[in-house]
Tab-separated table of C-alpha atoms and ligand atoms in Angstrom:
chain	number	residue	atom	x	y	z
A	164	UNK	CA	0.186	-0.030	0.106
A	165	UNK	CA	1.424	3.552	-1.079
A	166	UNK	CA	1.231	5.867	2.030
A	167	UNK	CA	0.860	9.597	1.225
A	168	UNK	CA	4.225	10.926	-0.120
A	169	UNK	CA	5.839	13.146	2.341
A	170	UNK	CA	6.817	16.602	0.950
A	171	UNK	CA	10.829	16.964	1.887
A	172	UNK	CA	12.248	20.065	3.556
A	173	UNK	CA	15.759	21.344	3.582
A	174	UNK	CA	17.084	24.879	4.729
A	175	UNK	CA	17.965	27.266	2.173
A	176	UNK	CA	20.086	30.109	2.882
A	177	UNK	CA	17.907	33.653	2.013
A	178	UNK	CA	21.457	35.162	0.958
A	179	UNK	CA	22.974	32.772	-1.721
A	180	UNK	CA	20.496	29.955	-2.051
A	181	UNK	CA	22.714	27.182	-0.341
A	182	UNK	CA	20.659	24.105	0.641
A	183	UNK	CA	21.250	22.445	4.146
A	184	UNK	CA	19.988	19.067	5.526
A	185	UNK	CA	19.678	20.292	9.054
A	186	UNK	CA	19.295	23.929	10.493
A	187	UNK	CA	22.382	25.711	11.370
A	188	UNK	CA	23.431	29.242	12.640
A	189	UNK	CA	25.576	29.882	9.834
A	190	UNK	CA	25.490	29.579	6.105
A	191	UNK	CA	28.090	26.931	5.214
A	192	UNK	CA	28.464	28.477	1.885
A	193	UNK	CA	28.535	32.476	2.602
A	194	UNK	CA	28.892	32.499	6.002
A	195	UNK	CA	26.017	34.406	7.220
A	196	UNK	CA	24.347	34.364	10.249
A	197	UNK	CA	20.849	33.423	10.619
A	198	UNK	CA	19.787	33.420	7.111
A	199	UNK	CA	18.573	29.617	6.986
A	200	UNK	CA	14.932	29.143	6.846
A	201	UNK	CA	12.941	25.905	5.957
A	202	UNK	CA	11.343	25.218	3.101
A	203	UNK	CA	9.862	22.829	0.746
A	204	UNK	CA	12.463	21.150	-1.735
A	205	UNK	CA	10.878	21.785	-5.434
A	206	UNK	CA	9.889	17.946	-6.909
A	207	UNK	CA	12.199	17.098	-9.650
A	208	UNK	CA	10.547	17.594	-12.477
A	209	UNK	CA	9.968	14.692	-15.077
A	210	UNK	CA	12.416	14.819	-17.802
A	211	UNK	CA	10.776	15.464	-20.994
A	212	UNK	CA	12.236	13.863	-23.865
A	213	UNK	CA	11.262	15.435	-26.713
A	214	UNK	CA	13.542	13.262	-29.520
A	215	UNK	CA	14.578	15.113	-32.428
A	216	UNK	CA	13.745	18.430	-31.406
A	217	UNK	CA	17.583	19.750	-30.534
A	218	UNK	CA	18.961	21.741	-33.595
A	219	UNK	CA	22.670	21.092	-34.411
A	220	UNK	CA	24.459	24.082	-35.706
A	221	UNK	CA	27.805	25.221	-36.599
A	222	UNK	CA	28.756	28.590	-35.131
A	223	UNK	CA	29.132	29.627	-38.748
A	224	UNK	CA	25.803	28.264	-39.313
A	225	UNK	CA	23.872	30.044	-36.594
A	226	UNK	CA	22.295	33.353	-37.970
A	227	UNK	CA	23.427	36.735	-36.424
A	228	UNK	CA	20.086	38.320	-37.000
A	229	UNK	CA	19.187	38.259	-33.317
A	230	UNK	CA	22.630	39.842	-32.610
A	231	UNK	CA	21.398	43.429	-32.981
A	232	UNK	CA	20.469	44.989	-29.486
A	233	UNK	CA	18.885	48.186	-28.458
A	234	UNK	CA	20.091	50.945	-26.816
A	235	UNK	CA	18.033	53.372	-24.361
A	236	UNK	CA	20.350	56.327	-25.128
A	237	UNK	CA	20.903	57.032	-21.261
A	238	UNK	CA	24.652	56.498	-21.860
A	239	UNK	CA	25.262	55.758	-18.195
A	240	UNK	CA	22.605	52.880	-18.181
A	241	UNK	CA	23.514	51.515	-21.739
A	242	UNK	CA	27.042	51.254	-20.976
A	243	UNK	CA	26.697	49.360	-17.553
A	244	UNK	CA	24.590	46.752	-19.440
A	245	UNK	CA	27.697	45.919	-21.732
A	246	UNK	CA	26.386	48.861	-24.520
A	247	UNK	CA	22.996	47.596	-25.254
A	248	UNK	CA	20.555	44.981	-24.457
A	249	UNK	CA	20.156	41.880	-26.729
A	250	UNK	CA	17.385	40.047	-27.423
A	251	UNK	CA	17.112	36.974	-25.072
A	252	UNK	CA	19.445	38.800	-22.881
A	253	UNK	CA	18.406	38.418	-18.876
A	254	UNK	CA	19.532	41.018	-16.358
A	255	UNK	CA	18.866	41.099	-12.737
A	256	UNK	CA	19.094	44.536	-11.247
A	257	UNK	CA	19.495	44.640	-7.393
A	258	UNK	CA	19.443	47.247	-4.901
A	259	UNK	CA	18.137	48.384	-1.441
A	260	UNK	CA	14.761	48.913	-0.639
A	261	UNK	CA	13.803	52.494	-1.787
A	262	UNK	CA	16.735	53.503	-3.702
A	263	UNK	CA	14.952	54.188	-6.976
A	264	UNK	CA	14.920	50.717	-9.098
A	265	UNK	CA	11.250	51.311	-10.294
A	266	UNK	CA	12.364	54.873	-11.255
A	267	UNK	CA	15.184	53.710	-13.006
A	268	UNK	CA	13.435	50.905	-15.326
A	269	UNK	CA	10.680	52.951	-16.054
A	270	UNK	CA	12.781	55.664	-17.354
A	271	UNK	CA	14.737	52.990	-19.312
A	272	UNK	CA	11.317	51.416	-20.520
A	273	UNK	CA	10.136	54.801	-21.629
A	274	UNK	CA	13.157	55.392	-23.574
A	275	UNK	CA	12.920	51.746	-25.334
A	276	UNK	CA	9.501	52.641	-25.943
A	277	UNK	CA	10.214	55.907	-27.797
A	278	UNK	CA	12.701	53.878	-29.921
A	279	UNK	CA	9.702	52.085	-31.487
A	280	UNK	CA	10.256	48.752	-29.150
A	281	UNK	CA	7.217	47.269	-27.263
A	282	UNK	CA	7.850	47.043	-23.555
A	283	UNK	CA	6.047	44.757	-20.880
A	284	UNK	CA	6.181	46.314	-17.415
A	285	UNK	CA	4.848	43.487	-14.698
A	286	UNK	CA	4.368	45.056	-11.173
A	287	UNK	CA	3.815	42.875	-8.332
A	288	UNK	CA	4.391	45.725	-5.912
A	289	UNK	CA	2.255	48.479	-6.897
A	290	UNK	CA	-1.010	49.197	-8.301
A	291	UNK	CA	-1.594	50.547	-12.089
A	292	UNK	CA	-2.367	54.134	-10.458
A	293	UNK	CA	0.656	54.192	-8.597
A	294	UNK	CA	2.662	53.531	-11.844
A	295	UNK	CA	0.587	56.349	-13.619
A	296	UNK	CA	1.627	58.868	-11.061
A	297	UNK	CA	5.326	57.940	-11.030
A	298	UNK	CA	4.870	58.100	-14.895
A	299	UNK	CA	3.588	61.575	-14.675
A	300	UNK	CA	6.188	62.948	-12.357
A	301	UNK	CA	8.894	61.280	-14.699
A	302	UNK	CA	7.328	62.760	-17.640
A	303	UNK	CA	7.059	59.143	-18.937
A	304	UNK	CA	4.367	59.087	-21.602
A	305	UNK	CA	4.672	55.154	-22.392
A	306	UNK	CA	2.879	54.667	-25.366
A	307	UNK	CA	4.292	51.458	-26.128
A	308	UNK	CA	4.861	50.401	-22.447
A	309	UNK	CA	2.069	47.679	-21.733
A	310	UNK	CA	1.810	47.513	-17.972
A	311	UNK	CA	0.347	44.449	-15.935
A	312	UNK	CA	-0.320	44.011	-12.315
A	313	UNK	CA	0.649	40.289	-11.763
A	314	UNK	CA	2.218	38.000	-9.417
A	315	UNK	CA	1.249	34.687	-10.666
A	316	UNK	CA	4.010	32.697	-12.517
A	317	UNK	CA	1.624	31.029	-14.897
A	318	UNK	CA	-0.217	33.982	-15.544
A	319	UNK	CA	2.536	35.739	-16.414
A	320	UNK	CA	3.838	32.923	-18.750
A	321	UNK	CA	0.470	32.679	-20.528
A	322	UNK	CA	0.693	36.139	-21.210
A	323	UNK	CA	4.390	36.009	-22.578
A	324	UNK	CA	3.449	33.008	-24.572
A	325	UNK	CA	1.126	34.854	-26.866
A	326	UNK	CA	2.646	38.249	-26.978
A	327	UNK	CA	6.136	39.732	-28.941
A	328	UNK	CA	7.240	42.339	-26.409
A	329	UNK	CA	10.953	43.391	-27.218
A	330	UNK	CA	11.551	44.073	-23.582
A	331	UNK	CA	9.980	42.509	-20.431
A	332	UNK	CA	10.580	44.345	-17.022
A	333	UNK	CA	9.536	42.254	-13.779
A	334	UNK	CA	9.307	44.650	-10.647
A	335	UNK	CA	10.082	42.598	-8.162
A	336	UNK	CA	11.176	39.077	-8.759
A	337	UNK	CA	10.645	38.549	-5.201
A	338	UNK	CA	6.552	39.185	-5.466
A	339	UNK	CA	6.143	36.411	-8.502
A	340	UNK	CA	5.355	32.984	-7.051
A	341	UNK	CA	3.932	29.810	-8.797
A	342	UNK	CA	0.775	27.768	-7.534
A	343	UNK	CA	2.902	24.699	-8.109
A	344	UNK	CA	4.345	25.211	-4.819
A	345	UNK	CA	2.846	26.015	-1.500
A	346	UNK	CA	5.686	27.938	-0.086
A	347	UNK	CA	5.166	31.674	0.141
A	348	UNK	CA	6.377	34.300	-2.446
A	349	UNK	CA	9.928	35.742	-1.745
A	350	UNK	CA	11.330	32.180	-1.023
A	351	UNK	CA	14.583	30.765	-2.311
A	352	UNK	CA	12.591	27.893	-4.207
A	353	UNK	CA	9.915	30.186	-5.529
A	354	UNK	CA	12.596	33.286	-6.291
A	355	UNK	CA	14.368	30.331	-8.476
A	356	UNK	CA	11.656	28.555	-9.890
A	357	UNK	CA	10.219	32.105	-11.130
A	358	UNK	CA	13.882	33.308	-12.538
A	359	UNK	CA	14.225	29.835	-14.389
A	360	UNK	CA	10.941	29.687	-15.906
A	361	UNK	CA	11.110	33.577	-17.113
A	362	UNK	CA	14.987	32.981	-18.326
A	363	UNK	CA	13.965	29.886	-20.431
A	364	UNK	CA	11.096	31.768	-21.871
A	365	UNK	CA	13.495	35.049	-23.016
A	366	UNK	CA	15.706	32.866	-24.377
A	367	UNK	CA	13.028	30.583	-26.200
A	368	UNK	CA	11.190	33.704	-27.560
A	369	UNK	CA	14.010	36.400	-27.850
A	370	UNK	CA	12.773	38.999	-25.506
A	371	UNK	CA	15.225	40.787	-23.102
A	372	UNK	CA	14.184	40.053	-19.389
A	373	UNK	CA	15.003	42.791	-16.794
A	374	UNK	CA	14.198	41.332	-13.241
A	375	UNK	CA	14.422	43.746	-10.366
A	376	UNK	CA	15.511	42.146	-6.768
A	377	UNK	CA	15.299	43.480	-3.324
A	378	UNK	CA	18.257	43.518	-1.283
A	379	UNK	CA	17.363	41.885	1.848
A	380	UNK	CA	19.577	42.044	4.905
A	381	UNK	CA	17.777	39.514	6.762
A	382	UNK	CA	14.125	37.658	7.367
A	383	UNK	CA	12.381	35.644	4.988
A	384	UNK	CA	12.373	36.859	1.655
A	385	UNK	CA	15.563	35.683	-0.742
A	386	UNK	CA	18.022	38.126	-1.980
A	387	UNK	CA	19.316	38.669	-5.548
A	388	UNK	CA	22.522	36.810	-5.017
A	389	UNK	CA	20.564	33.672	-5.153
A	390	UNK	CA	19.765	34.559	-8.770
A	391	UNK	CA	23.122	35.876	-9.827
A	392	UNK	CA	23.983	32.491	-11.490
A	393	UNK	CA	20.872	32.237	-13.092
A	394	UNK	CA	21.257	35.433	-15.397
A	395	UNK	CA	23.618	37.103	-18.241
A	396	UNK	CA	24.158	40.108	-16.378
A	397	UNK	CA	24.181	41.326	-12.816
A	398	UNK	CA	23.873	44.953	-11.815
A	399	UNK	CA	23.427	46.608	-8.399
A	400	UNK	CA	21.853	50.166	-8.163
A	401	UNK	CA	23.356	51.805	-4.787
A	402	UNK	CA	23.875	55.130	-3.401
A	403	UNK	CA	23.112	56.245	0.431
A	404	UNK	CA	19.438	57.026	0.234
A	405	UNK	CA	20.405	60.258	2.289
A	406	UNK	CA	22.140	61.454	-0.564
A	407	UNK	CA	21.345	62.345	-4.059
A	408	UNK	CA	23.707	60.538	-6.279
A	409	UNK	CA	23.042	56.613	-7.285
A	410	UNK	CA	25.738	54.404	-8.823
A	411	UNK	CA	24.815	51.649	-11.273
A	412	UNK	CA	27.447	48.797	-11.103
A	413	UNK	CA	28.173	45.476	-13.319
A	414	UNK	CA	29.237	42.507	-10.685
A	415	UNK	CA	28.537	40.176	-13.432
A	416	UNK	CA	28.253	40.834	-17.308
A	417	UNK	CA	28.665	37.780	-19.725
A	418	UNK	CA	28.665	40.676	-22.626
A	419	UNK	CA	30.832	43.294	-21.215
A	420	UNK	CA	32.821	44.700	-18.938
A	421	UNK	CA	32.287	44.057	-15.060
A	422	UNK	CA	34.302	47.368	-14.172
A	423	UNK	CA	31.820	50.150	-15.480
A	424	UNK	CA	29.581	52.073	-13.673
A	425	UNK	CA	26.974	54.435	-14.530
A	426	UNK	CA	26.364	57.505	-12.432
A	427	UNK	CA	22.637	59.476	-11.859
A	428	UNK	CA	21.448	62.013	-9.690
A	429	UNK	CA	17.755	61.603	-7.902
A	430	UNK	CA	15.596	64.892	-8.680
A	431	UNK	CA	11.962	64.938	-8.475
A	432	UNK	CA	11.777	64.765	-12.280
A	433	UNK	CA	13.329	61.367	-11.753
A	434	UNK	CA	17.117	60.234	-12.552
A	435	UNK	CA	19.400	61.966	-14.393
A	436	UNK	CA	22.800	61.109	-15.930
A	437	UNK	CA	26.012	62.735	-13.899
A	438	UNK	CA	27.690	63.682	-17.252
A	439	UNK	CA	30.739	65.023	-15.564
A	440	UNK	CA	31.267	62.988	-12.353
A	441	UNK	CA	34.651	64.487	-11.544
A	442	UNK	CA	33.248	67.870	-11.257
A	443	UNK	CA	30.286	66.514	-9.518
A	444	UNK	CA	32.392	64.791	-6.744
A	445	UNK	CA	34.984	67.336	-6.314
A	446	UNK	CA	33.331	69.850	-4.093
A	447	UNK	CA	32.876	72.385	-6.748
A	448	UNK	CA	35.512	75.544	-6.567
A	449	UNK	CA	39.048	75.261	-6.191
A	450	UNK	CA	39.440	74.979	-2.663
A	451	UNK	CA	42.691	76.390	-0.415
A	452	UNK	CA	44.896	73.896	0.903
A	453	UNK	CA	43.639	72.085	3.807
A	454	UNK	CA	45.691	69.290	5.663
A	455	UNK	CA	44.100	65.384	5.345
A	456	UNK	CA	42.466	66.335	2.248
A	457	UNK	CA	43.947	64.875	-0.982
A	458	UNK	CA	42.200	64.787	-4.676
A	459	UNK	CA	42.621	61.378	-5.865
A	460	UNK	CA	42.309	59.717	-9.248
A	461	UNK	CA	40.617	56.242	-10.029
A	462	UNK	CA	39.234	54.399	-13.366
A	463	UNK	CA	36.334	52.827	-12.712
A	464	UNK	CA	35.750	50.850	-15.637
A	465	UNK	CA	36.716	53.094	-18.651
A	466	UNK	CA	35.956	56.247	-16.915
A	467	UNK	CA	38.563	58.593	-14.828
A	468	UNK	CA	36.777	59.584	-11.660
A	469	UNK	CA	38.447	62.282	-9.470
A	470	UNK	CA	37.023	62.193	-5.828
A	471	UNK	CA	38.637	63.784	-2.773
A	472	UNK	CA	39.914	61.508	-0.162
A	473	UNK	CA	40.268	63.358	3.512
A	474	UNK	CA	41.761	62.029	6.827
A	475	UNK	CA	41.810	62.863	10.568
A	476	UNK	CA	44.165	61.766	12.815
A	477	UNK	CA	43.942	62.525	16.322
A	478	UNK	CA	45.767	61.201	19.452
A	479	UNK	CA	44.424	58.068	20.848
A	480	UNK	CA	43.021	58.664	24.300
A	481	UNK	CA	42.981	55.224	25.545
A	482	UNK	CA	42.782	51.524	24.859
A	483	UNK	CA	42.726	50.366	21.118
A	484	UNK	CA	43.400	53.356	18.659
A	485	UNK	CA	40.183	53.618	16.466
A	486	UNK	CA	40.355	53.007	12.809
A	487	UNK	CA	36.867	54.563	11.209
A	488	UNK	CA	36.619	54.057	7.089
A	489	UNK	CA	34.098	55.310	5.073
A	490	UNK	CA	33.937	54.489	1.131
A	491	UNK	CA	37.084	52.244	1.490
A	492	UNK	CA	37.222	48.645	3.280
A	493	UNK	CA	38.020	48.865	7.066
A	494	UNK	CA	40.719	46.090	6.379
A	495	UNK	CA	42.443	48.123	3.802
A	496	UNK	CA	42.920	51.082	6.057
A	497	UNK	CA	44.179	48.725	8.522
A	498	UNK	CA	47.138	47.246	6.041
A	499	UNK	CA	47.777	51.007	4.868
A	500	UNK	CA	48.243	51.966	8.064
A	501	UNK	CA	50.814	49.426	8.951
A	502	UNK	CA	52.747	50.044	6.053
A	503	UNK	CA	52.679	53.786	6.963
A	504	UNK	CA	54.037	53.102	10.313
A	505	UNK	CA	56.508	50.370	9.221
A	506	UNK	CA	57.949	51.937	6.060
A	507	UNK	CA	57.787	55.410	7.049
A	508	UNK	CA	57.677	55.649	10.930
A	509	UNK	CA	55.104	57.691	11.543
A	510	UNK	CA	53.405	56.760	14.855
A	511	UNK	CA	50.054	55.659	13.480
A	512	UNK	CA	49.589	53.124	16.743
A	513	UNK	CA	49.111	55.848	19.058
A	514	UNK	CA	46.800	57.558	16.851
A	515	UNK	CA	42.877	57.813	15.983
A	516	UNK	CA	42.483	57.526	12.068
A	517	UNK	CA	39.222	58.079	10.411
A	518	UNK	CA	39.145	58.589	6.530
A	519	UNK	CA	36.306	58.927	4.281
A	520	UNK	CA	35.859	59.737	0.325
A	521	UNK	CA	33.982	62.727	-0.085
A	522	UNK	CA	30.521	62.190	-1.498
A	523	UNK	CA	30.278	58.765	0.240
A	524	UNK	CA	31.158	57.031	-2.984
A	525	UNK	CA	32.340	53.541	-2.109
A	526	UNK	CA	35.529	52.748	-4.026
A	527	UNK	CA	37.812	49.206	-4.060
A	528	UNK	CA	40.358	50.603	-6.631
A	529	UNK	CA	43.677	50.034	-5.503
A	530	UNK	CA	44.993	53.353	-6.979
A	531	UNK	CA	43.438	55.020	-3.853
A	532	UNK	CA	45.917	53.654	-1.628
A	533	UNK	CA	48.671	56.743	-2.318
A	534	UNK	CA	46.290	59.423	-1.777
A	535	UNK	CA	44.528	57.866	1.338
A	536	UNK	CA	48.123	57.345	2.696
A	537	UNK	CA	48.789	60.902	2.150
A	538	UNK	CA	45.797	62.355	3.420
A	539	UNK	CA	46.710	60.604	6.480
A	540	UNK	CA	50.344	61.781	6.710
A	541	UNK	CA	49.073	65.314	6.017
A	542	UNK	CA	46.430	65.130	8.966
A	543	UNK	CA	49.066	64.122	11.419
A	544	UNK	CA	51.948	66.123	10.576
A	545	UNK	CA	49.500	69.134	9.879
A	546	UNK	CA	51.133	70.039	6.664
A	547	UNK	CA	48.833	70.865	3.878
A	548	UNK	CA	48.616	69.438	0.494
A	549	UNK	CA	48.514	71.616	-2.739
A	550	UNK	CA	44.854	71.546	-3.595
A	551	UNK	CA	45.774	71.770	-7.493
A	552	UNK	CA	47.604	68.562	-7.124
A	553	UNK	CA	46.401	64.995	-8.283
A	554	UNK	CA	47.739	61.771	-6.145
A	555	UNK	CA	47.495	58.298	-7.793
A	556	UNK	CA	48.927	55.287	-7.260
A	557	UNK	CA	48.966	51.746	-5.261
A	558	UNK	CA	51.157	51.201	-2.425
A	559	UNK	CA	52.576	47.764	-2.028
A	560	UNK	CA	53.378	46.279	1.539
A	561	UNK	CA	57.111	47.157	1.113
A	562	UNK	CA	56.146	50.710	0.404
A	563	UNK	CA	56.555	50.749	-3.386
A	564	UNK	CA	54.262	52.797	-5.397
A	565	UNK	CA	53.010	50.482	-8.073
A	566	UNK	CA	51.627	51.054	-11.750
A	567	UNK	CA	47.808	51.653	-11.992
A	568	UNK	CA	45.512	51.180	-15.247
A	569	UNK	CA	44.372	53.997	-17.553
A	570	UNK	CA	46.601	56.266	-16.108
A	571	UNK	CA	46.646	58.146	-19.501
A	572	UNK	CA	42.465	58.783	-18.834
A	573	UNK	CA	43.581	60.170	-15.349
A	574	UNK	CA	46.247	62.850	-16.751
A	575	UNK	CA	43.941	64.017	-19.506
A	576	UNK	CA	40.731	64.274	-17.143
A	577	UNK	CA	42.935	66.387	-14.208
A	578	UNK	CA	44.554	68.589	-16.864
A	579	UNK	CA	40.994	69.141	-18.176
A	580	UNK	CA	39.865	70.054	-14.872
A	581	UNK	CA	42.686	72.641	-14.342
A	582	UNK	CA	44.711	70.642	-12.059
A	583	UNK	CA	48.457	71.624	-11.989
A	584	UNK	CA	50.361	68.748	-10.839
A	585	UNK	CA	49.926	64.630	-10.796
A	586	UNK	CA	51.767	62.251	-8.845
A	587	UNK	CA	51.972	59.152	-10.024
A	588	UNK	CA	53.827	55.752	-10.066
A	589	UNK	CA	57.081	56.129	-11.761
A	590	UNK	CA	56.436	52.930	-13.397
A	591	UNK	CA	53.656	54.563	-15.643
A	592	UNK	CA	55.322	57.596	-16.483
A	593	UNK	CA	56.836	56.320	-19.908
A	594	UNK	CA	55.126	57.672	-22.745
A	595	UNK	CA	52.601	60.200	-21.035
A	596	UNK	CA	52.929	63.573	-22.129
A	597	UNK	CA	50.959	66.361	-21.302
A	598	UNK	CA	52.126	69.992	-21.451
A	599	UNK	CA	49.120	71.322	-18.955
A	600	UNK	CA	50.181	69.323	-16.082
A	601	UNK	CA	53.594	68.825	-14.313
A	602	UNK	CA	53.760	64.989	-14.170
A	603	UNK	CA	55.585	63.903	-10.909
A	604	UNK	CA	56.679	60.241	-10.688
A	605	UNK	CA	57.427	58.341	-7.628
A	606	UNK	CA	58.897	55.147	-6.630
A	607	UNK	CA	58.062	54.678	-3.411
A	608	UNK	CA	55.978	55.760	-0.411
A	609	UNK	CA	58.438	57.881	1.502
A	610	UNK	CA	59.650	59.628	-1.640
A	611	UNK	CA	56.442	60.488	-2.572
A	612	UNK	CA	55.491	61.891	0.960
A	613	UNK	CA	58.541	63.960	1.015
A	614	UNK	CA	57.884	65.276	-2.506
A	615	UNK	CA	54.115	66.096	-1.172
A	616	UNK	CA	54.217	67.094	2.070
A	617	UNK	CA	57.677	67.177	2.689
B	992	LIG	N1	8.447	63.157	-5.324
B	992	LIG	C1	9.493	63.041	-5.353
B	992	LIG	N2	10.666	63.855	-5.468
B	992	LIG	C2	11.878	63.445	-5.629
B	992	LIG	N3	12.188	62.324	-5.162
B	992	LIG	C3	11.395	61.531	-5.123
B	992	LIG	C4	9.892	61.757	-5.226
B	992	LIG	N4	9.198	60.449	-5.094
B	992	LIG	C5	10.082	59.831	-4.921
B	992	LIG	N5	11.358	59.789	-4.966
B	992	LIG	C6	12.650	59.358	-4.679
B	992	LIG	O1	12.397	58.220	-5.253
B	992	LIG	C7	12.837	57.006	-4.484
B	992	LIG	C8	12.023	55.779	-4.485
B	992	LIG	O2	12.174	55.157	-5.871
B	992	LIG	P1	11.555	54.161	-6.189
B	992	LIG	O3	10.192	53.958	-5.821
B	992	LIG	O4	11.959	53.941	-7.855
B	992	LIG	O5	12.489	53.037	-5.182
B	992	LIG	P2	12.414	51.401	-5.623
B	992	LIG	O6	13.773	51.214	-5.404
B	992	LIG	O7	11.612	51.075	-6.292
B	992	LIG	O8	11.698	51.248	-4.066
B	992	LIG	P3	10.812	49.782	-3.627
B	992	LIG	O9	11.800	49.046	-2.592
B	992	LIG	O10	9.932	50.495	-2.529
B	992	LIG	O11	10.436	49.142	-4.873
B	992	LIG	C9	12.795	57.614	-3.063
B	992	LIG	O12	13.644	57.151	-2.210
B	992	LIG	C10	13.041	59.024	-3.549
B	992	LIG	O13	14.516	59.213	-3.420
B	993	LIG	MG1	10.041	49.579	-6.572
B	994	LIG	ZN1	24.336	31.512	2.119
């Protein structure tokens, strides 16, 4: 006698999707604490065998008809997607709640629509009047943007099966669920199933798919990381909601560079491209020299970006000295301080150090090292740094200043913005010429500090 089949459950990590047989406090894969929740394990689908359906083609035979993509014309958006959206391409846009994801995709939808493309915007979070209200504020006409309010996966796939949209947007993937599972929307199983089905349809029918995923710090909802391996391109929309600028950053891209970023400013009329980012992040007017402030240059992807790095160094009163970093990694700061103490003899262990990148940008480029160290040394010694000087270079553990990528772009950006001098790694010096700016090449940390604040 067959007993009723018992549903198998397992514990899934809401951050990375890893499956665990038993509950544990910390995820085995991504080491996040308290991220496991119990869910039903989806039944293995019966393998559908459809003999003879698979087409075998050589690369030369594959039609290149579907290779021409579409652009929004919003340069900051297109570049991050690898230049264009291709038919069948799947994109995940992740971001914190309220950061502006719906605004971004609505503006992109309008741009595609104006190019004559049919767009389907599936919203599970907002009512149609709410979408209309936002559209009015953003001056979105949406003559070719069809909006449906739907969260049922089967309904969505049936709409898609008998229509021919060029671009399909799902806002957000965490609201979509399949009636075939009884786990609630937003769980790892539901979110993965919905994504898999939509991605398969996108590839089969050739529409470009844009999924929005909320970043969730804790709780029951599966975050976008769970889906990163399923889609072609993953971008995160980030920024500080208390500030106006937003950064679109590609973290995975099957069709383009991942180093690219796009910069926007949030206005009441919507997101506006930041066309001249260096001018945006440098506080405008040429300022008087200050101690602890250094202008640094980094290349994020192909674009040069000049930002101000600030440091404040004060004697530590008791106990462990404080290290607080804004915009750069704390461990990175600790490492740089160790190099500064060891290679240049500054007494860092007896000082509190606060470092921040002005504007609150989060930067990971090693080319920022020398500017951070210069700002710290300047604050410690109370010696100002010339405000028309740019400092660029990676600093190694033995204090050597290493070459950075795309230095020529930084030189011309600095010259364009009126900087008079630029400190750069000696190994970057050959073949560089610019008669508007003095190029000062340095080999190691000590000689750089001697030259800048000596
Ligand atoms: N009238 C307005 N004027 C200026 N800015 C506004 C206005 N209304 C909304 N915003 C901005 O838009 C942001 C919300 O944008 P949006 O709804 O696109 O974000 P989201 O990431 O989709 O949010 P959610 O997580 O709720 O889906 C707000 O944080 C605010 O900065
Ligand atoms: Mg939204
Ligand atoms: Zn995990």
